[in-house]
mmCIF file of C-alpha atoms in Angstrom:
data_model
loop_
_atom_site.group_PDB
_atom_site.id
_atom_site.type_symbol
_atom_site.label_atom_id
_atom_site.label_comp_id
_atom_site.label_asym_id
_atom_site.label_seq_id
_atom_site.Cartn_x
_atom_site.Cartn_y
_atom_site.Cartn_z
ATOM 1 C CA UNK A 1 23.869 -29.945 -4.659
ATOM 2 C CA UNK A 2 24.306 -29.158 -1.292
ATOM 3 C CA UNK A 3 22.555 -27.798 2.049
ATOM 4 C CA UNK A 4 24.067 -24.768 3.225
ATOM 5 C CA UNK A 5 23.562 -24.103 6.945
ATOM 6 C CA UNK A 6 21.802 -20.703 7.531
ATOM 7 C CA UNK A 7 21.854 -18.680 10.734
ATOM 8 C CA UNK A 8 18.247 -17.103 11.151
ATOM 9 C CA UNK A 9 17.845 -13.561 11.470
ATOM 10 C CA UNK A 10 14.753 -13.776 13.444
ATOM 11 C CA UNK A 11 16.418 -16.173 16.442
ATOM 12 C CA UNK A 12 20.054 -16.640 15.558
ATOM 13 C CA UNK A 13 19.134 -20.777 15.154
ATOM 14 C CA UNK A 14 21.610 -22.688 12.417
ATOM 15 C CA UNK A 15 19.291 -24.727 9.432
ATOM 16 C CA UNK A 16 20.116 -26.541 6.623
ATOM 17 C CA UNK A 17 18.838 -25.098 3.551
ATOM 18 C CA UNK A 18 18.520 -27.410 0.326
ATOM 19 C CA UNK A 19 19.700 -25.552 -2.737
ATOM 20 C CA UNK A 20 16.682 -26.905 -4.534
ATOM 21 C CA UNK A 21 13.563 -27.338 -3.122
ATOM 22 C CA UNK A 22 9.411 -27.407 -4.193
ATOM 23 C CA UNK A 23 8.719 -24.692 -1.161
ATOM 24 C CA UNK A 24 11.213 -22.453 0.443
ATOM 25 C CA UNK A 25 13.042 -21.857 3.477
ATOM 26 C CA UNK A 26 11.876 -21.800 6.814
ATOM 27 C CA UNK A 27 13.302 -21.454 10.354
ATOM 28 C CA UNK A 28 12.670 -24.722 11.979
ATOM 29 C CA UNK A 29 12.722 -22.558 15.296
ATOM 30 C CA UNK A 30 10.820 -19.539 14.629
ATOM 31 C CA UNK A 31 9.409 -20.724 11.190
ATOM 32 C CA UNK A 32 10.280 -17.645 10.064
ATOM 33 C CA UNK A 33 11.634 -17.482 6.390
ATOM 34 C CA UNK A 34 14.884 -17.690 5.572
ATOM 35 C CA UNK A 35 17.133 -15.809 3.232
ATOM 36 C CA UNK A 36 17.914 -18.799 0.585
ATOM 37 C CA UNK A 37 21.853 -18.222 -1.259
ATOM 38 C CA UNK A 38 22.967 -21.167 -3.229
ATOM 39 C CA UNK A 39 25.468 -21.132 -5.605
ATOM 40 C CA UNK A 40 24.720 -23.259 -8.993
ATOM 41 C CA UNK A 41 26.948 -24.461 -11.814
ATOM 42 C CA UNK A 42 26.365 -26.045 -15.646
ATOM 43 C CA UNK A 43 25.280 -29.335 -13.801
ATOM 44 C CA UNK A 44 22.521 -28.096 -11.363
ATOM 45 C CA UNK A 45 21.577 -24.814 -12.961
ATOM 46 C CA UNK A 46 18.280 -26.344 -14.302
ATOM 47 C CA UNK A 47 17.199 -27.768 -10.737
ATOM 48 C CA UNK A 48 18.569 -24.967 -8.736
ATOM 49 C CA UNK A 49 17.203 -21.803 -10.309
ATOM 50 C CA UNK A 50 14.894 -22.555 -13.318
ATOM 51 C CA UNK A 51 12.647 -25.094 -11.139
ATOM 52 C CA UNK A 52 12.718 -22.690 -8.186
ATOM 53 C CA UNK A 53 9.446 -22.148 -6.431
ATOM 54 C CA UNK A 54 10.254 -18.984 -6.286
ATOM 55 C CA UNK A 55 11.650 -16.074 -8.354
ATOM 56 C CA UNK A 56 15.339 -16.172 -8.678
ATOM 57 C CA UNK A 57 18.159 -13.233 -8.891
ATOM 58 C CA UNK A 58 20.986 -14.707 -10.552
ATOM 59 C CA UNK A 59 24.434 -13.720 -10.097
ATOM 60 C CA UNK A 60 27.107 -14.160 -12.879
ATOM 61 C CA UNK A 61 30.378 -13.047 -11.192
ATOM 62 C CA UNK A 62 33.712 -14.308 -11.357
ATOM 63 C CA UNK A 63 36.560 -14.089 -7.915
ATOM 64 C CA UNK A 64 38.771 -11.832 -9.700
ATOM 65 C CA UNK A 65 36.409 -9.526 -10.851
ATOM 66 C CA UNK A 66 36.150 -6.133 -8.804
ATOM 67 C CA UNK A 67 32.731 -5.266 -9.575
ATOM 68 C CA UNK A 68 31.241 -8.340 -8.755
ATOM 69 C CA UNK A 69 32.888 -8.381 -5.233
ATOM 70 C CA UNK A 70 31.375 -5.213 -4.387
ATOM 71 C CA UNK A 71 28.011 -6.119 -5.986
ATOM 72 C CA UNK A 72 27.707 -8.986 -3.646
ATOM 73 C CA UNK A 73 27.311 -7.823 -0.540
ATOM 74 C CA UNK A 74 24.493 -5.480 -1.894
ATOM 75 C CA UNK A 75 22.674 -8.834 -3.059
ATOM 76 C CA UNK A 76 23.173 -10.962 0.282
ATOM 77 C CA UNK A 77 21.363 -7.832 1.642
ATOM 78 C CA UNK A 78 18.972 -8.131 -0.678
ATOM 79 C CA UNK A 79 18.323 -11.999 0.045
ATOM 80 C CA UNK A 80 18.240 -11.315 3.696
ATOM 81 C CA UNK A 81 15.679 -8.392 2.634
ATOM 82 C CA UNK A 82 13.408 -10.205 0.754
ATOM 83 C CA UNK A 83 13.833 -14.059 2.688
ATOM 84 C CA UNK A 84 10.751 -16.293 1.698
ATOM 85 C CA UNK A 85 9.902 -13.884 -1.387
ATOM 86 C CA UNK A 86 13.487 -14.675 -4.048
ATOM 87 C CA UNK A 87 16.351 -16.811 -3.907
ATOM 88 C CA UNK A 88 19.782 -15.411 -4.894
ATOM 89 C CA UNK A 89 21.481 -17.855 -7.096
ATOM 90 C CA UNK A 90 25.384 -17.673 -7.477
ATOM 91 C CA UNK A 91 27.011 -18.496 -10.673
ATOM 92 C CA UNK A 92 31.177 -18.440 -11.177
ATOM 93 C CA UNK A 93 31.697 -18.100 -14.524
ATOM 94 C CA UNK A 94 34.999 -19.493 -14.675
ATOM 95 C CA UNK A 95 33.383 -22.979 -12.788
ATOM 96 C CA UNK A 96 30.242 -22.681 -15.299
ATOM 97 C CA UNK A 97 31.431 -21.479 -19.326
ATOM 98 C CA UNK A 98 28.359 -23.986 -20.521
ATOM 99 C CA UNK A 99 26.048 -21.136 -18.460
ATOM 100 C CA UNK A 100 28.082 -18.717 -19.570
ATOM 101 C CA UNK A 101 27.584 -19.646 -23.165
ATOM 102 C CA UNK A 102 23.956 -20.283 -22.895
ATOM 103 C CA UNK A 103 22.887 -17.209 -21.760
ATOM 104 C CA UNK A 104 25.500 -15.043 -24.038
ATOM 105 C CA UNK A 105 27.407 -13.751 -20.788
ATOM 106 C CA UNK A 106 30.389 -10.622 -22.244
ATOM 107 C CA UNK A 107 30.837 -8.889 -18.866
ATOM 108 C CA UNK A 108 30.213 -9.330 -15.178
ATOM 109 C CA UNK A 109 28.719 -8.995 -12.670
ATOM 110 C CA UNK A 110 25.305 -9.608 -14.645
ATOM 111 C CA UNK A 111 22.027 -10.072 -12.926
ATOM 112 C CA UNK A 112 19.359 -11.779 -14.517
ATOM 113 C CA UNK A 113 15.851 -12.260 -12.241
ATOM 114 C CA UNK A 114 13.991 -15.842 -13.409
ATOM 115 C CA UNK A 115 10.137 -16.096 -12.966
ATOM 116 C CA UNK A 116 9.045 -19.697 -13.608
ATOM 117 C CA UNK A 117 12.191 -20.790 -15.337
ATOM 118 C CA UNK A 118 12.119 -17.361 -17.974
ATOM 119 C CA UNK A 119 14.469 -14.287 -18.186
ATOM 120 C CA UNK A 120 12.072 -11.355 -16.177
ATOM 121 C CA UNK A 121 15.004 -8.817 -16.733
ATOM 122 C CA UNK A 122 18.944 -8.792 -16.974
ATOM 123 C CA UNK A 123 21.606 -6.184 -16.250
ATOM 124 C CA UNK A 124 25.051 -5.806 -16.444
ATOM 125 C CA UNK A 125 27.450 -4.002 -14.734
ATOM 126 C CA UNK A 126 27.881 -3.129 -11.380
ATOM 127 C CA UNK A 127 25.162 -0.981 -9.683
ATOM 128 C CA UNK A 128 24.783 1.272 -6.527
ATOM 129 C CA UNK A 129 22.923 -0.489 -3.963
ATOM 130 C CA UNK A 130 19.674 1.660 -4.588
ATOM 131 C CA UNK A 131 19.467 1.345 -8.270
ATOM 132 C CA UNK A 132 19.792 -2.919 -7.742
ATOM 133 C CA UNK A 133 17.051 -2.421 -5.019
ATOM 134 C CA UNK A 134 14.855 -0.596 -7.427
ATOM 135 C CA UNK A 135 15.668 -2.804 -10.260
ATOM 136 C CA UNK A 136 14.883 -6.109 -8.594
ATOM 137 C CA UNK A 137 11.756 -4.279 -7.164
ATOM 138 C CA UNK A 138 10.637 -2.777 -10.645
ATOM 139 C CA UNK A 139 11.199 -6.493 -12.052
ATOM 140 C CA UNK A 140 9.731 -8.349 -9.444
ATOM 141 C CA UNK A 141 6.712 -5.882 -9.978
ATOM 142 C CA UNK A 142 6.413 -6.199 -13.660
ATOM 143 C CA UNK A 143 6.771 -9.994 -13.830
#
């Protein structure tokens, strides 16, 4: 696990943001939050996203997939969106087939959103950026 360094939105300072943490992200300018995008793999999966403080969008994508590069713009937007409030968590299937595995992964991108360690929702495919916006929303709301 590594800290990323994170530009702020709010005042354009660089932090270092943990990929695991017991609070989340804050500008140590501003103290404004931050938008919080790790990537994970089989080996930090566990302390990365299902021991996250808050809830977590997970990403299952893969570089050569089409879809998934045009999903993930739409979900750094949605990071930067909701900063303080989810954490996006990046998965590469082809670096992580024990994740794959585990959570019965057949096509990419799929989004999954974890609440305290537990599947809220899942979807696969590649959406327009409205219909993910609802979808997180709707599963943020119901969880």
């Amino acid at each position: 696990m590594e800290n990323a360094i994170v530009k702020c939105p709010h005042c354009g300072k660089a932090n270092r943001v943990p990929a695991a943490a017991s609070g989340r992200p804050r500008c140590g300018n501003c103290h404004q939050d931050l938008p919080w995008i790790v990537p994970a793999g089989d080996s930090d999966f566990a302390a990365i996203a299902e021991q996250s403080p808050v809830p977590v969008l997970v990403d299952f994508w893969a570089a050569w997939c089409g879809p998934c590069r045009m999903v993930s713009p739409v979900l750094d937007q949605l990071a930067h969106e909701r900063a303080g409030r989810i954490k996006l968590v990046k998965v590469d299937v082809d670096a992580a087939p024990g994740l794959s595995a585990r959570f019965r992964i057949q096509s990419i991108p799929t989004l999954m959103v974890l609440i305290d360690g537990r599947i809220a929702a899942q979807q696969a495919g590649a959406a327009p950026a409205a219909a993910l916006r609802a979808w997180l929303d709707r599963s943020l709301a119901s969880a």
